[in-house]
Short mmCIF file of C-alpha atoms in Angstrom, two decimals:
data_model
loop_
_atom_site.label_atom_id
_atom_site.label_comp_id
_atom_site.label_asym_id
_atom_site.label_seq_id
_atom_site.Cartn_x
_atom_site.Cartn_y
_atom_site.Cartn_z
CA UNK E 1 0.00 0.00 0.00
CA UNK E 2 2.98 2.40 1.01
CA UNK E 3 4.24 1.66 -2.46
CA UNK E 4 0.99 3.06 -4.14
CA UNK E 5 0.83 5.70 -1.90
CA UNK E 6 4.93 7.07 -2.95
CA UNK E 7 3.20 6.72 -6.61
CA UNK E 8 0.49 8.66 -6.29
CA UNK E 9 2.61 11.51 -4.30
CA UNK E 10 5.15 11.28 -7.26
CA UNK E 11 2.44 10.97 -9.81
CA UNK E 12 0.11 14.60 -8.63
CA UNK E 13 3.90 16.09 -7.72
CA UNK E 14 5.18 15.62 -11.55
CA UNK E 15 1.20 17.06 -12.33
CA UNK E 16 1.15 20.13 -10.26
CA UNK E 17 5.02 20.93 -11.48
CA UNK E 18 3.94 20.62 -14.86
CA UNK E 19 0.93 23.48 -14.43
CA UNK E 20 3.86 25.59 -12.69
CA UNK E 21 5.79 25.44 -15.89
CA UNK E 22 2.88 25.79 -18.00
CA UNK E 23 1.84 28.70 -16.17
CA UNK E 24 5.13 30.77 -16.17
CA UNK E 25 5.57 30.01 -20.12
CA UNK E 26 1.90 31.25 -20.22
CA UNK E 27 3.09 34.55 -18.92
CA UNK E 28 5.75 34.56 -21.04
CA UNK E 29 3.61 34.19 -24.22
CA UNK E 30 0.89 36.36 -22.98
CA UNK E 31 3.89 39.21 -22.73
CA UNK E 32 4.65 38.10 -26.75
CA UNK E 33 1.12 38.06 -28.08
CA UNK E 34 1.06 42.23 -27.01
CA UNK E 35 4.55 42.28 -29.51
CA UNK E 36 2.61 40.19 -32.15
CA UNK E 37 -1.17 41.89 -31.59
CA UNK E 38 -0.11 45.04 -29.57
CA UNK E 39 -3.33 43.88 -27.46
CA UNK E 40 -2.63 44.48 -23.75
CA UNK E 41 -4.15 42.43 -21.15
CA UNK E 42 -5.76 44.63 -18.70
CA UNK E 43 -3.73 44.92 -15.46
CA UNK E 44 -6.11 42.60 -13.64
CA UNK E 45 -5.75 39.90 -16.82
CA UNK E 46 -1.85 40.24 -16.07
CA UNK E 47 -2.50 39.93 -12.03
CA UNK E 48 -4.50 36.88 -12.77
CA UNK E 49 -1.87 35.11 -14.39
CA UNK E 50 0.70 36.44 -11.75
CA UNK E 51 -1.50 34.94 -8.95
CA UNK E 52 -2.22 32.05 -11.11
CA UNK E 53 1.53 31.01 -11.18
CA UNK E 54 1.97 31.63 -7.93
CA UNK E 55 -0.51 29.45 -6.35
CA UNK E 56 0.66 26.68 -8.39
CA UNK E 57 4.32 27.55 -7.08
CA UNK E 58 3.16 27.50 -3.43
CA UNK E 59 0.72 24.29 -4.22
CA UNK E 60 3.64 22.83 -5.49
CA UNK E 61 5.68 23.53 -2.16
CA UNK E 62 2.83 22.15 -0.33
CA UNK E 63 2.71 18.64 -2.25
CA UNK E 64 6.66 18.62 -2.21
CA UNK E 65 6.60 19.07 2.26
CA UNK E 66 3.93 16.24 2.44
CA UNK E 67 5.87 13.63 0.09
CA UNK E 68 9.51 14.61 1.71
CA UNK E 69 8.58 14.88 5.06
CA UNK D 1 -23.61 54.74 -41.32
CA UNK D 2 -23.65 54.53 -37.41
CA UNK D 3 -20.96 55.24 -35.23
CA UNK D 4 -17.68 52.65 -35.21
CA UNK D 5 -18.20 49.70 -32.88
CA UNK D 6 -15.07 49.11 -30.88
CA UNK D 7 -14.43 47.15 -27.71
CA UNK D 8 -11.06 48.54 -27.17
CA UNK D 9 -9.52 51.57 -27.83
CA UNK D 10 -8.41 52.23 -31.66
CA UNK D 11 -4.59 52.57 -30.28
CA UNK D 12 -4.62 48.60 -30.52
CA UNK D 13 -4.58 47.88 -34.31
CA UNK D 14 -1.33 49.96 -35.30
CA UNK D 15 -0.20 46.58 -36.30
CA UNK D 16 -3.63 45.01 -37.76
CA UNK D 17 -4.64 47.82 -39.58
CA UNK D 18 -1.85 47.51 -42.27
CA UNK D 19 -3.29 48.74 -45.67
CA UNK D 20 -3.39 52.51 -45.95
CA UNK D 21 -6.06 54.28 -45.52
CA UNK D 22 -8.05 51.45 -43.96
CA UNK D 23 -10.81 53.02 -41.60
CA UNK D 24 -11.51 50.39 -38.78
CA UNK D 25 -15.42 49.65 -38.16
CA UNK D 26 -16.30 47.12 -36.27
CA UNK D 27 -13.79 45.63 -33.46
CA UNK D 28 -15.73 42.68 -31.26
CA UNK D 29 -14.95 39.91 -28.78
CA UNK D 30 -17.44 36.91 -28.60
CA UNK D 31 -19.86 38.03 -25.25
CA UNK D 32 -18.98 37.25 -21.83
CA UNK D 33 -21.56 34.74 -21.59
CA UNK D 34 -19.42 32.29 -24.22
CA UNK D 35 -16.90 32.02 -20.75
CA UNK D 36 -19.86 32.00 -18.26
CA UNK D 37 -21.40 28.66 -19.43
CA UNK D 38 -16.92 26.97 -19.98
CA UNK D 39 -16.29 28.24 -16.23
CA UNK D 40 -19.66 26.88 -14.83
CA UNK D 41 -18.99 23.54 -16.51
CA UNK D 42 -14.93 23.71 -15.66
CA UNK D 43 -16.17 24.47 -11.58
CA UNK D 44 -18.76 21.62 -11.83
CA UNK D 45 -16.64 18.98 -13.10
CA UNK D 46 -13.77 20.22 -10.37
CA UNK D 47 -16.32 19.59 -7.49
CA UNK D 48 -16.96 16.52 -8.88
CA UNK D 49 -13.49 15.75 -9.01
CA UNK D 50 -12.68 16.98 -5.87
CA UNK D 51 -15.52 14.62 -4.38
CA UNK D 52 -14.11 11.66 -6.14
CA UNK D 53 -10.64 12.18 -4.71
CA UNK D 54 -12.18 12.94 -1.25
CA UNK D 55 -13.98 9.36 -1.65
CA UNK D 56 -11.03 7.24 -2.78
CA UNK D 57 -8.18 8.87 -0.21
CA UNK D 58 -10.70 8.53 2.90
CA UNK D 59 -11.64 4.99 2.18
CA UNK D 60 -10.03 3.12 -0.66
CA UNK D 61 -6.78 4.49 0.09
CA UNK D 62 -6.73 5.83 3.65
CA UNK D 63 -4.07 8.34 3.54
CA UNK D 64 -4.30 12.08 4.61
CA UNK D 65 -1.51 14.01 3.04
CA UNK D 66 -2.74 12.23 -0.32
CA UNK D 67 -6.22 13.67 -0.09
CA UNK D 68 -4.57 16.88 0.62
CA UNK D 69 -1.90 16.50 -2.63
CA UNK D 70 -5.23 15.80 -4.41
CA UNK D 71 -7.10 18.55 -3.77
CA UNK D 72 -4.21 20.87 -4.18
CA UNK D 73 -3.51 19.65 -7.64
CA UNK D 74 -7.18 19.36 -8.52
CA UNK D 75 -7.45 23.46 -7.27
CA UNK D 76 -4.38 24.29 -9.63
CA UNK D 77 -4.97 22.49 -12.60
CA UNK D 78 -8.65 23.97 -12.71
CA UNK D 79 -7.13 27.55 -12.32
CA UNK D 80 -4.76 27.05 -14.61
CA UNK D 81 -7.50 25.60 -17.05
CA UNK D 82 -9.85 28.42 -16.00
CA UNK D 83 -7.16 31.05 -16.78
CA UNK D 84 -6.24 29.47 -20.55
CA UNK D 85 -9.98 29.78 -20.83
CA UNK D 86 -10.38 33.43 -20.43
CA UNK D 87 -7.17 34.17 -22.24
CA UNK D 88 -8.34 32.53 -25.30
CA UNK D 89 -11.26 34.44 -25.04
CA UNK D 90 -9.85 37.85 -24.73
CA UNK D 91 -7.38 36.88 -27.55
CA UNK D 92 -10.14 36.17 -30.03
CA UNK D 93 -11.76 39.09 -31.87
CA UNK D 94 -13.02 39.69 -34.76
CA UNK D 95 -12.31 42.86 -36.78
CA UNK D 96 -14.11 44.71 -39.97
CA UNK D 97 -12.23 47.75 -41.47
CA UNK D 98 -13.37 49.03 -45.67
CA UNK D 99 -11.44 46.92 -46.60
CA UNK D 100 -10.96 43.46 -45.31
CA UNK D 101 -12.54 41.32 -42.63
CA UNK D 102 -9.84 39.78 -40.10
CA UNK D 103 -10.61 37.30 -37.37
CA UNK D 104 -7.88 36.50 -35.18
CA UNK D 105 -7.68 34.00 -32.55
CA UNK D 106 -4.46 33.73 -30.21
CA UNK D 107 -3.99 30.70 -28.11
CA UNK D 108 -0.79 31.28 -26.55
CA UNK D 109 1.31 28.31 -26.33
CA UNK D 110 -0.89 26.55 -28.45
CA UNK D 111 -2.11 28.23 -31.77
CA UNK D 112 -2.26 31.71 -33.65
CA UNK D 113 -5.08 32.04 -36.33
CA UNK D 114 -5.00 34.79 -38.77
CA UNK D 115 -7.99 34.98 -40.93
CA UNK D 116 -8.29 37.83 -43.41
CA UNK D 117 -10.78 38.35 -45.95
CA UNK D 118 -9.98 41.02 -48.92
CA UNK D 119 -13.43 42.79 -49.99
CA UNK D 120 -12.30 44.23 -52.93
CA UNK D 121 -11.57 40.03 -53.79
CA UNK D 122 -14.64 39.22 -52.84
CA UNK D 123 -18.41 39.68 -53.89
CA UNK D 124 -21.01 39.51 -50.49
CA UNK D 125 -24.00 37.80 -51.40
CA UNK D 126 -25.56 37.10 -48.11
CA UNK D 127 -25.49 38.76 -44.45
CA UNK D 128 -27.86 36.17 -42.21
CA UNK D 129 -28.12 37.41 -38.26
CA UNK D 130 -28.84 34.14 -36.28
CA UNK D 131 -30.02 34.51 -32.85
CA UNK D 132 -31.18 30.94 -30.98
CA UNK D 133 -32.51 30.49 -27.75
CA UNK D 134 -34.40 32.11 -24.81
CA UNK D 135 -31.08 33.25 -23.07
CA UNK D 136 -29.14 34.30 -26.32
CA UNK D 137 -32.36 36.40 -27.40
CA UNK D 138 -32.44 38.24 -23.71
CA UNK D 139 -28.74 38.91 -23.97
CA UNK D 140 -28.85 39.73 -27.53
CA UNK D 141 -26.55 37.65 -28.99
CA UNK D 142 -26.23 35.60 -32.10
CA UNK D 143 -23.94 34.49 -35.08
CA UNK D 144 -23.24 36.76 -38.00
CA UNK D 145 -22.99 34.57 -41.31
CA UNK D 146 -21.29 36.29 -44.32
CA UNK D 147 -21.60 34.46 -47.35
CA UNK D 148 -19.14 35.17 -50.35
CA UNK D 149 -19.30 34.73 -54.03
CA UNK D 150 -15.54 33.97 -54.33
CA UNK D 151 -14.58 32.50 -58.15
CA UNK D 152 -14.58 29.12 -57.67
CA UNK D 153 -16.81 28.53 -54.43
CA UNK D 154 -18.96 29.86 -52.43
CA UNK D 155 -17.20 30.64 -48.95
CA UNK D 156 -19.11 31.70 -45.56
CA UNK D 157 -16.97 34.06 -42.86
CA UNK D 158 -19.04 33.50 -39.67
CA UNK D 159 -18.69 35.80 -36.12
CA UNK D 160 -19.66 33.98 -33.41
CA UNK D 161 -21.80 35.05 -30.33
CA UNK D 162 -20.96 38.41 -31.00
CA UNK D 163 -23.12 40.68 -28.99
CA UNK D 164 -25.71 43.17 -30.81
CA UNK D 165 -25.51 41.04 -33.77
CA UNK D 166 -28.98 42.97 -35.45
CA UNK D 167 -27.18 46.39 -35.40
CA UNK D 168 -23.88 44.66 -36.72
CA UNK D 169 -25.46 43.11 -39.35
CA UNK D 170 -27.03 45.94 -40.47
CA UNK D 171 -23.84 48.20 -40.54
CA UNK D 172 -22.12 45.37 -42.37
CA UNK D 173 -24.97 45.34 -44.52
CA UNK D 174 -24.16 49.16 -45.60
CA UNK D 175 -20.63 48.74 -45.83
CA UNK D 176 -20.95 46.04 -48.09
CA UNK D 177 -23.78 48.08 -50.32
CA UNK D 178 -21.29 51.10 -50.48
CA UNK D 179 -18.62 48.68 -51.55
CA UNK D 180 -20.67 47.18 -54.35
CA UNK D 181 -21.51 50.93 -55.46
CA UNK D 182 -17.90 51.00 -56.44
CA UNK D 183 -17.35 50.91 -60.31
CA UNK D 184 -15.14 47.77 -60.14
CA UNK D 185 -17.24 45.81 -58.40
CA UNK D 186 -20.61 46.39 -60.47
CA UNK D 187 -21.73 43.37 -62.57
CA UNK D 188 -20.81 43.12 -65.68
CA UNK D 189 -23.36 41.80 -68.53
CA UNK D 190 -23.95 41.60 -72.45
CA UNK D 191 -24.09 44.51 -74.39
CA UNK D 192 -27.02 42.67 -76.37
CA UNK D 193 -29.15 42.72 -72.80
CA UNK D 194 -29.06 46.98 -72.75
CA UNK D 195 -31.71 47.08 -75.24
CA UNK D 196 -34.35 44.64 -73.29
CA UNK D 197 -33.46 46.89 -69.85
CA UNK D 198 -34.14 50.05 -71.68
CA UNK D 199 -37.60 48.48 -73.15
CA UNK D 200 -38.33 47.32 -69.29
CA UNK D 201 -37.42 50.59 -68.34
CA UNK D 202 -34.74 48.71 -65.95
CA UNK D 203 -32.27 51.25 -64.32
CA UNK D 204 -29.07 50.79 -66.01
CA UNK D 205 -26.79 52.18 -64.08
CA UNK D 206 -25.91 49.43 -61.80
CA UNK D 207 -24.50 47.79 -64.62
CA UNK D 208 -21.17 47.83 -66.92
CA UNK D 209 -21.52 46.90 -70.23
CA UNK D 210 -18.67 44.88 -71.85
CA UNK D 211 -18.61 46.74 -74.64
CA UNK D 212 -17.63 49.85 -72.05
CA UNK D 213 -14.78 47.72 -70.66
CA UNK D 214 -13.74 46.24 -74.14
CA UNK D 215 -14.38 48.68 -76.74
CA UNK D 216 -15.14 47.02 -80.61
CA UNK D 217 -12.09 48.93 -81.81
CA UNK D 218 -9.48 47.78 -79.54
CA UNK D 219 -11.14 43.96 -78.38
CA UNK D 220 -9.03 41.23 -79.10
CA UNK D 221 -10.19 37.94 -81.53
CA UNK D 222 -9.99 34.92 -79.56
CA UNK D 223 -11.14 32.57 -81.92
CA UNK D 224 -8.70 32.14 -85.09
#
């Protein structure tokens, strides 16, 4: 059972680092679409995003403390 | 014509608007509502989700800090989901200037869509406002179908969920009149077919007579 369990940790830990990445890249491209469209997010479109990455970051701290310790 | 429809400021097209002299008119996102019904169905499923997790890591496989890792990964991934949502959304607009029809969609990280239609390529044949169902008739929205007469087919440019689709309709209605007012894009018919629209006391003008284009003197024999 304690074998399934490491799995699943490593398993929604590879899942919730993957929407970290995918959310900083997002910012990234969001910043390139306003050199390809010159349409600017609003400030609270850009905030989202910001907040967006970060609670993945801090989700992904969380999931990394309960599999570690 | 009425007033210029924009959703955001005119600023924004410096590098759409690339022909000169191109005078934008109509600049629309699809309505709010498209994201309304995406988010409702996104949060749904997620409570589901969550629920399902909640059931296997209490009882199936009793373990605590899974349940946790589960629900934290369940709350980011349908954030992160939530968020590509309304960025596709504000990245997809469609645009109508004199002279061309663009629809762009940008996906970032996934796809960039450029559609442009030329007008002066193109003849309009049909402008059909759609508007279906109880909710889409209180919030006044609908599809837009343009149909074209292009050479070899017949080719339909449709806006989708656009809000106020009756007054856009009828602006793109005009534009597209005042662009077939324009010499080169009247029909052209048979010289022979003058005569019978003079007897039926037809107005004329609409039309441009080969012989007008090609005059007798300087036409060129085709046929050895």
């Amino acid at each position: 059972m304690n074998y399934v369990i490491t799995l699943l940790h490593i398993m929604f830990l590879f899942i919730a680092l993957m929407f970290m990445f995918f959310n900083i890249a997002y910012i990234k491209e969001v910043d390139r679409a306003r050199e390809h469209l010159e349409i600017n997010m609003p400030k609270t479109g850009e905030n989202l995003l910001r907040v967006n990455a970060i609670i993945s970051a801090v989700g992904v701290i969380i999931i990394s403390f309960l599999f570690f310790f | 014509m009425e007033k210029p429809i924009f959703d955001f400021p005119k600023k924004y097209f410096s590098k759409i608007l690339t022909l000169p002299d191109e005078k934008l008119i109509i600049a629309r996102r699809k309505h709010v509502y498209v994201l309304f019904n995406a988010l409702m169905f996104l949060s749904f499923f997620t409570l589901l989700v969550i629920y399902a997790c909640y059931a296997l890591f209490s009882f199936l496989i009793p373990s605590q800090s899974l349940l946790i890792t589960s629900v934290v990964v369940i709350i980011i991934s349908s954030l992160s989901i939530s968020t590509k949502i309304i960025t596709d959304w504000y990245f997809h607009f469609y645009v109508v200037t004199d002279k061309r029809i663009i629809e762009i969609s940008h996906a970032p990280l996934f796809s960039h869509t450029m559609c442009d239609v030329l007008l002066s390529q193109v003849r309009c044949t049909e402008i059909d406002v759609r508007i279906n169902g109880i909710i889409h008739q209180l919030l006044d929205i609908g599809n837009i179908i343009v149909a074209f007469d292009r050479p070899t087919h017949q080719e339909e440019f449709v806006f989708y969920d656009i809000k106020d689709p009756r007054k856009i309709g009828a602006v793109l209605g005009d534009e597209f009149t005042s662009l077939t007012n324009n010499e080169a894009a009247q029909p052209v018919i048979w010289s022979g077919v003058r005569k019978n629209l003079k007897e039926n006391n037809k107005d004329i003008s609409k039309f441009r007579f080969i012989e007008e284009i090609f005059p007798r003197g300087r036409s060129i024999r085709l046929i050895n």
